[in-house]
Tab-separated table of C-alpha atoms in Angstrom:
chain	number	residue	atom	x	y	z
N	1	MET	CA	86.669	94.037	109.697
N	2	ILE	CA	87.104	90.271	109.621
N	3	THR	CA	84.122	87.948	110.057
N	4	LEU	CA	83.107	87.142	113.632
N	5	THR	CA	80.056	85.575	115.207
N	6	LEU	CA	78.170	87.559	117.829
N	7	SER	CA	79.478	85.099	120.387
N	8	GLU	CA	83.098	85.714	119.319
N	9	LEU	CA	82.507	89.465	119.254
N	10	ALA	CA	81.074	89.462	122.769
N	11	ARG	CA	83.919	87.318	124.065
N	12	ALA	CA	86.511	89.653	122.514
N	13	VAL	CA	85.082	92.702	124.287
N	14	GLY	CA	84.037	90.926	127.490
N	15	GLY	CA	80.408	91.916	127.075
N	16	GLU	CA	76.907	90.572	127.644
N	17	VAL	CA	74.808	89.970	124.522
N	18	LEU	CA	71.227	91.256	124.275
N	19	LEU	CA	69.973	89.645	121.083
N	20	ALA	CA	67.567	91.371	118.716
N	21	PRO	CA	64.798	89.259	117.145
N	22	GLY	CA	66.193	87.065	114.393
N	23	ASP	CA	69.768	87.051	115.740
N	24	THR	CA	71.523	84.186	117.500
N	25	LEU	CA	74.961	83.889	119.055
N	26	ASP	CA	76.060	82.289	115.775
N	27	THR	CA	74.948	85.246	113.683
N	28	VAL	CA	77.894	86.493	111.654
N	29	VAL	CA	79.008	90.137	111.464
N	30	SER	CA	81.805	91.592	109.348
N	31	GLY	CA	80.949	95.235	108.761
N	32	ALA	CA	82.938	98.351	109.527
N	33	VAL	CA	83.276	99.602	113.107
N	34	ASP	CA	82.727	103.245	114.021
N	35	THR	CA	81.890	105.551	116.912
N	36	ASP	CA	80.159	108.125	114.690
N	37	SER	CA	76.583	107.242	113.774
N	38	ARG	CA	76.854	109.492	110.707
N	39	LEU	CA	79.495	107.173	109.248
N	40	ILE	CA	77.576	103.965	109.850
N	41	GLY	CA	76.498	101.884	106.850
N	42	PRO	CA	74.726	98.551	106.297
N	43	GLY	CA	76.167	95.739	108.388
N	44	SER	CA	78.223	98.040	110.620
N	45	ILE	CA	79.073	97.810	114.318
N	46	PHE	CA	78.355	100.999	116.257
N	47	VAL	CA	80.340	101.739	119.403
N	48	ALA	CA	78.293	104.034	121.665
N	49	LYS	CA	81.115	106.013	123.214
N	50	PRO	CA	80.305	108.629	125.856
N	51	GLY	CA	81.960	111.930	124.974
N	52	GLU	CA	82.604	115.390	126.324
N	53	GLN	CA	79.966	117.017	124.118
N	54	THR	CA	77.409	114.247	123.740
N	55	ASP	CA	76.790	110.561	124.393
N	56	GLY	CA	76.881	107.882	121.722
N	57	HIS	CA	74.017	106.068	123.430
N	58	LEU	CA	71.717	108.819	122.173
N	59	PHE	CA	72.476	107.772	118.604
N	60	VAL	CA	71.883	104.020	118.737
N	61	ASP	CA	68.577	104.454	116.887
N	62	ALA	CA	70.297	106.569	114.215
N	63	ALA	CA	72.966	103.916	113.796
N	64	ALA	CA	70.324	101.224	113.478
N	65	ALA	CA	68.452	103.257	110.879
N	66	ALA	CA	71.695	103.628	108.915
N	67	GLY	CA	72.155	99.858	108.846
N	68	ALA	CA	74.109	98.950	111.960
N	69	VAL	CA	73.517	95.373	113.084
N	70	VAL	CA	75.267	95.555	116.472
N	71	ALA	CA	75.757	98.287	119.053
N	72	ILE	CA	78.450	98.057	121.720
N	73	VAL	CA	77.007	99.953	124.681
N	74	GLU	CA	77.753	100.642	128.332
N	75	HIS	CA	74.116	100.167	129.301
N	76	PRO	CA	71.103	98.721	127.457
N	77	VAL	CA	69.384	101.214	125.168
N	78	GLU	CA	65.666	100.847	124.574
N	79	SER	CA	64.884	101.878	121.045
N	80	SER	CA	62.358	104.668	120.520
N	81	VAL	CA	61.123	102.621	117.583
N	82	ALA	CA	60.568	99.709	119.907
N	83	SER	CA	58.868	101.966	122.476
N	84	ALA	CA	56.449	103.299	119.876
N	85	ALA	CA	55.559	99.776	118.865
N	86	SER	CA	55.128	98.557	122.426
N	87	ALA	CA	51.498	99.668	122.680
N	88	ALA	CA	50.564	96.922	120.248
N	89	ALA	CA	53.436	94.519	120.724
N	90	GLU	CA	56.098	93.464	123.173
N	91	PRO	CA	58.989	96.028	123.393
N	92	ARG	CA	62.072	94.979	121.488
N	93	SER	CA	65.449	96.283	120.436
N	94	VAL	CA	65.924	96.963	116.760
N	95	LEU	CA	69.504	95.663	116.828
N	96	THR	CA	71.633	93.411	118.986
N	97	GLN	CA	73.465	95.153	121.803
N	98	ILE	CA	76.613	94.020	123.583
N	99	VAL	CA	76.849	95.606	127.025
N	100	VAL	CA	80.394	96.350	128.241
N	101	ARG	CA	81.902	98.162	131.193
N	102	ASP	CA	83.789	100.722	129.086
N	103	ALA	CA	83.118	101.285	125.373
N	104	VAL	CA	86.566	102.705	124.598
N	105	GLU	CA	88.299	99.772	126.286
N	106	ALA	CA	86.004	97.422	124.383
N	107	LEU	CA	87.035	99.085	121.125
N	108	ALA	CA	90.696	98.476	122.005
N	109	ASP	CA	90.011	94.861	123.010
N	110	LEU	CA	88.236	94.226	119.722
N	111	ALA	CA	91.129	95.732	117.759
N	112	ARG	CA	93.618	93.541	119.621
N	113	GLU	CA	91.591	90.410	118.841
N	114	VAL	CA	91.027	91.203	115.166
N	115	VAL	CA	94.669	92.062	114.454
N	116	ALA	CA	95.894	88.995	116.335
N	117	ARG	CA	93.647	86.733	114.253
N	118	VAL	CA	94.787	88.254	110.968
N	119	ARG	CA	98.427	88.136	112.016
N	120	SER	CA	98.266	84.490	113.021
N	121	GLY	CA	96.646	83.410	109.789
N	122	GLY	CA	98.407	85.498	107.166
N	123	ASP	CA	101.304	87.691	106.127
N	124	LEU	CA	100.365	90.884	107.962
N	125	ARG	CA	103.245	93.257	108.770
N	126	ILE	CA	102.585	96.038	111.269
N	127	VAL	CA	104.373	99.397	111.311
N	128	GLY	CA	103.974	101.883	114.155
N	129	ILE	CA	105.041	105.523	113.781
N	130	THR	CA	105.523	108.134	116.495
N	131	GLY	CA	107.391	111.386	117.050
N	132	SER	CA	106.744	114.929	118.147
N	133	ASN	CA	106.328	116.048	114.524
N	134	GLY	CA	105.899	114.423	111.131
N	135	LYS	CA	103.800	111.372	112.050
N	136	THR	CA	100.951	111.993	109.634
N	137	THR	CA	103.194	112.987	106.732
N	138	THR	CA	105.436	109.946	107.234
N	139	LYS	CA	102.420	107.679	107.554
N	140	ASN	CA	101.003	108.971	104.275
N	141	LEU	CA	104.321	108.716	102.442
N	142	LEU	CA	104.889	105.160	103.666
N	143	ALA	CA	101.347	104.116	102.748
N	144	ARG	CA	101.827	105.456	99.228
N	145	ILE	CA	104.975	103.349	98.889
N	146	LEU	CA	103.408	100.180	100.279
N	147	GLU	CA	99.985	100.255	98.595
N	148	PRO	CA	101.201	98.821	95.261
N	149	GLU	CA	102.827	95.959	97.197
N	150	GLY	CA	99.602	94.718	98.741
N	151	GLU	CA	96.485	95.780	100.645
N	152	THR	CA	97.557	98.525	103.034
N	153	VAL	CA	95.545	99.952	105.921
N	154	SER	CA	96.595	103.320	107.336
N	155	PRO	CA	94.880	105.989	109.429
N	156	LYS	CA	92.518	108.530	107.964
N	157	ALA	CA	93.745	112.056	108.749
N	158	SER	CA	95.388	111.879	112.212
N	159	PHE	CA	93.586	108.883	113.688
N	160	ASN	CA	96.253	108.277	116.311
N	161	ASN	CA	94.548	108.369	119.721
N	162	GLU	CA	92.668	105.897	121.937
N	163	VAL	CA	89.722	105.881	119.515
N	164	GLY	CA	91.317	106.596	116.144
N	165	ALA	CA	94.116	104.025	116.402
N	166	PRO	CA	91.815	101.052	117.208
N	167	LEU	CA	89.362	102.130	114.485
N	168	THR	CA	92.229	102.001	111.996
N	169	MET	CA	93.326	98.586	113.238
N	170	LEU	CA	89.784	97.271	112.830
N	171	ARG	CA	89.868	97.985	109.096
N	172	VAL	CA	92.238	95.055	108.504
N	173	THR	CA	90.985	91.974	106.706
N	174	GLU	CA	92.453	88.584	105.958
N	175	ALA	CA	93.852	90.089	102.747
N	176	THR	CA	95.668	92.988	104.454
N	177	ARG	CA	99.417	92.854	103.999
N	178	TYR	CA	100.440	96.061	105.800
N	179	LEU	CA	98.943	97.909	108.746
N	180	VAL	CA	100.507	101.343	109.270
N	181	SER	CA	99.538	102.805	112.643
N	182	GLU	CA	100.226	106.336	113.827
N	183	PHE	CA	100.625	106.731	117.586
N	184	GLY	CA	100.147	110.123	119.180
N	185	ALA	CA	99.923	110.945	122.850
N	186	SER	CA	99.462	113.858	125.195
N	187	ALA	CA	100.374	112.002	128.393
N	188	PRO	CA	102.682	109.166	129.493
N	189	GLY	CA	101.457	105.620	128.916
N	190	GLU	CA	99.205	106.335	125.932
N	191	ILE	CA	101.629	105.090	123.270
N	192	ALA	CA	102.409	101.990	125.346
N	193	ARG	CA	98.703	101.223	125.583
N	194	LEU	CA	98.000	101.709	121.881
N	195	ALA	CA	101.141	100.044	120.510
N	196	GLY	CA	100.656	97.226	123.007
N	197	LEU	CA	97.445	96.283	121.217
N	198	VAL	CA	99.404	95.067	118.185
N	199	GLU	CA	103.136	94.877	119.086
N	200	PRO	CA	104.408	96.380	115.787
N	201	ASP	CA	106.964	94.537	113.690
N	202	VAL	CA	108.541	97.903	112.851
N	203	GLY	CA	108.603	100.958	115.102
N	204	VAL	CA	109.535	104.335	113.574
N	205	VAL	CA	110.566	107.220	115.844
N	206	LEU	CA	110.923	110.520	114.004
N	207	MET	CA	111.983	113.059	116.623
N	208	VAL	CA	111.565	114.128	120.227
N	209	GLY	CA	110.581	117.786	120.516
N	210	MET	CA	108.427	120.193	122.467
N	211	ALA	CA	105.057	119.184	121.001
N	212	HIS	CA	102.686	118.268	123.885
N	213	ALA	CA	105.482	118.970	126.371
N	214	GLY	CA	102.942	120.563	128.699
N	215	GLY	CA	101.034	117.309	128.990
N	216	PHE	CA	104.124	115.175	129.406
N	217	GLY	CA	105.850	117.473	131.885
N	218	GLY	CA	108.976	118.357	129.930
N	219	ILE	CA	111.291	117.112	127.206
N	220	GLU	CA	112.719	114.164	129.168
N	221	ALA	CA	109.215	112.949	129.947
N	222	THR	CA	108.414	113.311	126.241
N	223	LEU	CA	111.452	111.150	125.469
N	224	ALA	CA	110.217	108.468	127.852
N	225	ALA	CA	106.762	108.558	126.251
N	226	LYS	CA	108.051	108.228	122.679
N	227	SER	CA	110.317	105.372	123.806
N	228	GLU	CA	107.175	103.404	124.650
N	229	LEU	CA	106.819	102.460	120.978
N	230	VAL	CA	110.234	100.795	120.919
N	231	ARG	CA	109.445	98.966	124.166
N	232	ALA	CA	106.229	97.650	122.573
N	233	LEU	CA	107.930	96.165	119.498
N	234	HIS	CA	107.248	92.565	118.571
N	235	ARG	CA	110.214	90.597	119.848
N	236	GLY	CA	112.800	90.327	117.095
N	237	GLY	CA	111.324	93.315	115.247
N	238	LEU	CA	112.930	96.461	113.866
N	239	ALA	CA	113.356	99.987	115.224
N	240	VAL	CA	113.747	102.692	112.564
N	241	LEU	CA	115.408	105.608	114.356
N	242	ASN	CA	116.440	109.179	113.519
N	243	ALA	CA	120.227	109.171	113.795
N	244	ASP	CA	120.353	112.987	113.895
N	245	ASP	CA	118.249	113.299	117.061
N	246	ALA	CA	120.279	112.408	120.158
N	247	ARG	CA	117.163	111.582	122.168
N	248	VAL	CA	115.836	109.238	119.496
N	249	ALA	CA	119.280	107.672	119.097
N	250	SER	CA	119.286	106.905	122.818
N	251	MET	CA	116.455	104.416	122.216
N	252	ALA	CA	118.778	101.901	120.537
N	253	PRO	CA	119.484	99.998	123.788
N	254	ILE	CA	115.733	99.660	124.349
N	255	ALA	CA	115.464	97.992	120.947
N	256	SER	CA	118.145	95.535	122.018
N	257	GLU	CA	116.022	94.603	125.023
N	258	ARG	CA	113.348	93.486	122.546
N	259	ASP	CA	115.940	91.634	120.432
N	260	ALA	CA	115.098	94.167	117.733
N	261	ALA	CA	117.485	95.391	115.052
N	262	VAL	CA	118.018	99.127	114.497
N	263	ARG	CA	117.866	100.855	111.132
N	264	TRP	CA	119.137	104.430	111.056
N	265	PHE	CA	118.073	107.336	108.844
N	266	GLY	CA	119.406	110.887	108.793
N	267	ARG	CA	120.989	113.789	106.968
N	268	GLY	CA	124.524	113.089	108.117
N	269	GLY	CA	126.570	110.555	109.979
N	270	GLY	CA	124.409	110.529	113.092
N	271	VAL	CA	124.914	112.380	116.347
N	272	ASP	CA	127.755	110.103	117.406
N	273	GLY	CA	129.233	109.435	113.970
N	274	ARG	CA	127.878	105.886	113.801
N	275	GLY	CA	126.725	106.306	110.192
N	276	VAL	CA	123.259	105.741	108.779
N	277	ASP	CA	121.544	103.157	106.612
N	278	VAL	CA	119.449	105.694	104.704
N	279	ARG	CA	120.602	109.275	104.242
N	280	ALA	CA	120.018	112.402	102.132
N	281	ASP	CA	122.716	114.588	100.556
N	282	ASP	CA	122.732	117.640	98.295
N	283	VAL	CA	119.389	118.962	99.536
N	284	GLU	CA	117.970	121.838	97.498
N	285	VAL	CA	114.718	123.628	98.359
N	286	SER	CA	112.460	125.554	95.985
N	287	ALA	CA	108.852	126.668	95.678
N	288	SER	CA	108.083	123.487	93.738
N	289	GLY	CA	109.489	121.098	96.340
N	290	THR	CA	112.772	119.627	97.532
N	291	THR	CA	115.433	117.716	95.640
N	292	CYS	CA	118.052	115.501	97.258
N	293	VAL	CA	120.175	112.440	96.670
N	294	VAL	CA	118.983	109.491	98.755
N	295	THR	CA	121.383	106.677	99.578
N	296	ALA	CA	119.932	103.480	101.013
N	297	ASP	CA	122.272	100.636	101.880
N	298	GLY	CA	124.873	101.924	99.431
N	299	VAL	CA	122.483	102.510	96.510
N	300	SER	CA	121.876	106.146	95.499
N	301	ALA	CA	119.101	107.874	93.554
N	302	THR	CA	117.768	111.406	93.154
N	303	LEU	CA	114.462	112.204	94.848
N	304	ARG	CA	112.357	115.137	93.646
N	305	LEU	CA	109.832	115.530	96.452
N	306	ARG	CA	106.900	117.792	95.606
N	307	VAL	CA	105.794	118.112	99.236
N	308	LEU	CA	106.906	121.574	100.353
N	309	GLY	CA	109.499	121.982	103.068
N	310	GLU	CA	113.047	120.808	103.686
N	311	HIS	CA	111.897	119.194	106.936
N	312	HIS	CA	109.895	116.661	104.937
N	313	VAL	CA	113.147	115.141	103.678
N	314	MET	CA	113.504	113.430	107.060
N	315	ASN	CA	109.942	112.113	106.830
N	316	ALA	CA	110.701	110.736	103.374
N	317	LEU	CA	113.897	109.108	104.669
N	318	ALA	CA	111.950	107.428	107.478
N	319	ALA	CA	109.414	106.085	104.965
N	320	ILE	CA	112.177	104.851	102.658
N	321	ALA	CA	114.119	103.238	105.518
N	322	THR	CA	110.979	101.375	106.553
N	323	ALA	CA	109.838	100.355	103.081
N	324	THR	CA	113.258	99.115	101.964
N	325	ALA	CA	113.476	97.058	105.153
N	326	LEU	CA	110.158	95.497	104.120
N	327	GLY	CA	111.554	94.561	100.721
N	328	VAL	CA	110.607	97.494	98.485
N	329	SER	CA	113.369	98.658	96.151
N	330	LEU	CA	114.782	102.163	96.448
N	331	ALA	CA	113.776	102.845	92.834
N	332	ASP	CA	110.141	101.996	93.588
N	333	CYS	CA	110.212	104.112	96.747
N	334	ILE	CA	111.499	107.099	94.771
N	335	GLU	CA	108.978	106.708	91.947
N	336	ARG	CA	106.019	106.504	94.338
N	337	LEU	CA	107.158	109.382	96.551
N	338	GLU	CA	107.612	111.645	93.552
N	339	ALA	CA	103.929	111.172	92.709
N	340	VAL	CA	102.844	112.665	96.057
N	341	GLU	CA	101.779	116.311	95.682
N	342	ILE	CA	100.728	117.083	99.277
N	343	ALA	CA	101.150	115.040	102.428
N	344	GLU	CA	97.718	115.892	103.823
N	345	ARG	CA	95.200	118.695	103.694
N	346	TRP	CA	96.297	121.677	105.844
N	347	ARG	CA	99.886	120.424	106.000
N	348	MET	CA	102.152	122.616	103.854
N	349	GLN	CA	99.270	122.660	101.361
N	350	PRO	CA	99.870	125.027	98.413
N	351	LEU	CA	96.826	127.162	97.603
N	352	GLY	CA	96.175	130.399	95.781
N	353	SER	CA	98.044	131.016	92.535
N	354	GLU	CA	101.459	131.993	91.233
N	355	ARG	CA	100.362	135.596	91.808
N	356	VAL	CA	99.771	135.125	95.554
N	357	ARG	CA	100.834	131.723	96.871
N	358	ILE	CA	99.221	130.543	100.126
N	359	ILE	CA	100.828	127.720	102.144
N	360	ASN	CA	98.212	126.385	104.545
N	361	ASP	CA	100.020	124.534	107.333
N	362	ALA	CA	97.565	125.206	110.146
N	363	TYR	CA	96.439	121.730	111.150
N	364	ASN	CA	99.043	121.391	113.857
N	365	ALA	CA	101.932	123.353	115.308
N	366	SER	CA	104.782	122.898	117.748
N	367	PRO	CA	107.944	124.944	118.243
N	368	ASP	CA	109.830	122.596	115.899
N	369	SER	CA	107.229	122.540	113.138
N	370	MET	CA	106.664	126.288	113.427
N	371	ALA	CA	110.391	126.903	112.947
N	372	ALA	CA	110.554	124.487	110.009
N	373	ALA	CA	107.599	126.152	108.280
N	374	LEU	CA	109.058	129.646	108.736
N	375	ARG	CA	112.408	128.525	107.345
N	376	THR	CA	110.639	126.984	104.358
N	377	LEU	CA	108.816	130.255	103.720
N	378	ALA	CA	112.128	132.090	103.696
N	379	GLN	CA	113.777	129.476	101.462
N	380	ILE	CA	111.112	129.389	98.747
N	381	THR	CA	110.622	133.156	98.398
N	382	GLY	CA	112.633	134.555	95.527
N	383	PRO	CA	113.880	138.019	94.562
N	384	GLY	CA	111.069	140.522	94.156
N	385	GLU	CA	108.713	138.377	96.247
N	386	ARG	CA	107.568	139.111	99.794
N	387	THR	CA	107.322	136.797	102.801
N	388	VAL	CA	104.140	136.991	104.881
N	389	ALA	CA	103.644	134.797	107.968
N	390	VAL	CA	100.155	134.499	109.470
N	391	LEU	CA	100.715	132.868	112.853
N	392	GLY	CA	98.432	131.516	115.567
N	393	ALA	CA	98.895	129.806	118.892
N	394	MET	CA	100.723	126.546	119.561
N	395	SER	CA	98.709	124.403	121.962
N	396	GLU	CA	99.618	121.910	124.707
N	397	LEU	CA	102.877	123.580	125.737
N	398	GLY	CA	101.864	124.156	129.350
N	399	GLU	CA	104.425	126.119	131.353
N	400	TYR	CA	106.645	126.413	128.256
N	401	ALA	CA	104.035	128.285	126.197
N	402	GLU	CA	105.209	131.859	126.796
N	403	ASP	CA	108.890	131.188	126.129
N	404	GLU	CA	108.195	129.109	123.032
N	405	HIS	CA	105.867	131.721	121.534
N	406	ASP	CA	108.562	134.321	122.205
N	407	ARG	CA	111.090	132.208	120.317
N	408	VAL	CA	108.816	131.990	117.282
N	409	GLY	CA	108.466	135.771	117.183
N	410	LEU	CA	112.232	136.126	117.456
N	411	LEU	CA	112.860	133.565	114.711
N	412	ALA	CA	110.409	135.250	112.336
N	413	VAL	CA	112.349	138.512	112.703
N	414	ARG	CA	115.755	136.857	112.321
N	415	LEU	CA	114.596	135.101	109.156
N	416	GLY	CA	113.622	138.479	107.746
N	417	ILE	CA	109.914	137.713	107.366
N	418	GLN	CA	108.564	140.955	105.922
N	419	ARG	CA	105.004	140.831	107.288
N	420	ILE	CA	104.196	139.029	110.544
N	421	VAL	CA	100.453	138.764	111.146
N	422	VAL	CA	99.671	137.293	114.576
N	423	VAL	CA	96.119	136.105	115.286
N	424	GLY	CA	94.479	135.323	118.636
N	425	ALA	CA	95.223	136.030	122.274
N	426	GLY	CA	97.106	132.753	122.698
N	427	ALA	CA	99.689	133.869	120.142
N	428	ARG	CA	100.052	137.512	121.228
N	429	ARG	CA	103.535	136.856	122.684
N	430	MET	CA	104.794	136.234	119.137
N	431	PHE	CA	103.691	139.740	118.150
N	432	LEU	CA	105.165	141.371	121.257
N	433	GLU	CA	108.513	139.635	120.734
N	434	ALA	CA	108.601	140.565	117.055
N	435	VAL	CA	108.006	144.210	117.982
N	436	ALA	CA	110.668	144.019	120.687
N	437	GLN	CA	113.123	142.722	118.092
N	438	GLY	CA	112.516	145.671	115.780
N	439	SER	CA	109.399	144.821	113.753
N	440	TRP	CA	107.556	147.878	115.001
N	441	ASP	CA	107.089	149.873	111.796
N	442	GLY	CA	104.208	147.898	110.324
N	443	GLU	CA	106.126	144.664	109.788
N	444	ALA	CA	104.249	142.977	112.660
N	445	ILE	CA	100.542	143.375	113.344
N	446	TYR	CA	98.135	141.688	115.741
N	447	PHE	CA	94.453	140.770	115.410
N	448	GLU	CA	92.103	139.171	117.898
N	449	THR	CA	90.154	137.181	115.300
N	450	ALA	CA	90.721	135.386	112.014
N	451	ASP	CA	88.001	137.492	110.369
N	452	GLU	CA	89.876	140.676	111.250
N	453	ALA	CA	93.095	139.176	109.895
N	454	TYR	CA	91.328	138.141	106.669
N	455	ASP	CA	89.961	141.639	106.081
N	456	TYR	CA	93.456	143.094	106.598
N	457	LEU	CA	95.156	140.553	104.341
N	458	MET	CA	92.689	141.114	101.521
N	459	THR	CA	93.857	144.734	101.375
N	460	GLU	CA	97.524	144.081	102.171
N	461	LEU	CA	98.486	141.125	99.959
N	462	ARG	CA	99.910	141.870	96.541
N	463	ASP	CA	101.404	140.122	93.543
N	464	GLY	CA	104.527	138.177	94.453
N	465	ASP	CA	103.555	137.509	98.061
N	466	ARG	CA	104.300	134.101	99.551
N	467	VAL	CA	102.034	133.581	102.553
N	468	LEU	CA	102.431	130.979	105.303
N	469	VAL	CA	99.416	130.272	107.538
N	470	LYS	CA	100.581	128.311	110.591
N	471	SER	CA	98.971	127.434	113.934
N	472	SER	CA	97.717	124.563	116.028
N	473	ASN	CA	94.408	123.009	115.070
N	474	SER	CA	92.634	124.628	118.021
N	475	ALA	CA	93.475	128.126	116.746
N	476	GLY	CA	91.330	127.519	113.667
N	477	LEU	CA	93.592	129.300	111.197
N	478	ARG	CA	93.342	126.433	108.710
N	479	PHE	CA	89.974	127.867	107.685
N	480	LEU	CA	91.562	131.301	107.249
N	481	GLY	CA	94.134	129.639	104.995
N	482	ASP	CA	91.348	128.054	102.943
N	483	ARG	CA	89.588	131.419	102.569
N	484	LEU	CA	92.779	133.111	101.434
N	485	GLY	CA	93.525	130.265	99.037
N	486	GLU	CA	90.109	130.563	97.450
N	487	SER	CA	90.296	134.351	97.249
N	488	PHE	CA	93.597	134.285	95.393
N	489	SER	CA	93.026	131.186	93.271
């Protein structure tokens, strides 16, 4: 984080300062900000956030012991260290506390202030990314392109919510050239709130699909929510839009309201034939990755993407469209993307060996990403090899859950997946649909737990199998994928 005095910090979050001995309002702080006391280091600022499982106020002492110099709290916390010393001396706090009404809102306010200061005094460019699928992969690909150009801050893992996004923003310094923010949401208004903290110079919208549709209340409500990023653009900025998705394409007039230009990416000419600025042709998929010809503003080059899955071509196009708009050459984009082996752990991550290849894609799942992963499995499996899909539940679909799980079971059968292993009660509809479609002679099997599925797979898998493990994070199958990967490494 940038350097602030305690007075400036308190003013940014609208809090009351309770000074520890030795501190004054002019004391300077510049350490990292975190809500997890286990990640606190010397000079850090600890935000004591109440949570569903525990309360950050219980860990103020732990944060202080780890080196925190300030705690942002919702009520004063008397240190147990100070209490123990009070028999012989006056009680005291071991670190300065800033008391606020709401710790999460204070975190957002601090992020807004820090980014605004850096932006006003330097050359910071801010990119925001949203979409029903592909945010984390696109964020990682774009960061890899931009990092050689200058100091780049991007989210760890999927830090894209009301806590993770501000924590990412607070990592900027006066030397930061690019801030890449990922904006996720499970309800209307969340993207507007997060993107509104920084008003991105560039807003990237990947797709509008069924992910989180249960929370939004349907696909049109999802469209409205994803549009919030374009509405939050810095005036005169740039919207990078998927020309192949009609719902994303419909956001172009919103960009005009912000006096923002539109840059299109896609696999074809766009849903209305308008053409695209960055496109991919001659796409070929294999077990080692995807090859295509990328054309950006009339310049063409071959991209050999090692990240598995044809669907990642669109994520690469979005990253290229953004980076070239920021001044990076297409040749540099291609060179840096070709060095990326996996987008993120548990996202189309190759494990195992050539004998039994495991693809662990169980960090997240939606109907769109589930379909893309199954198609990839079918595409990369060659003659004499066998397709095995280990599938778990897709979360946050609400009233659409049963129908969407049915569709996945149907698709797996139509793609000719030879073994369909369904795990967990939330995914049982996939199994029932697969059986209804003809996979009743051992091709489809159901297990209540991942341990049961593991025991079965250890006896069932054989040389030449290509195994996809796919589910939402909450289903926990990513750990099953790791176990299988280790067993067949």
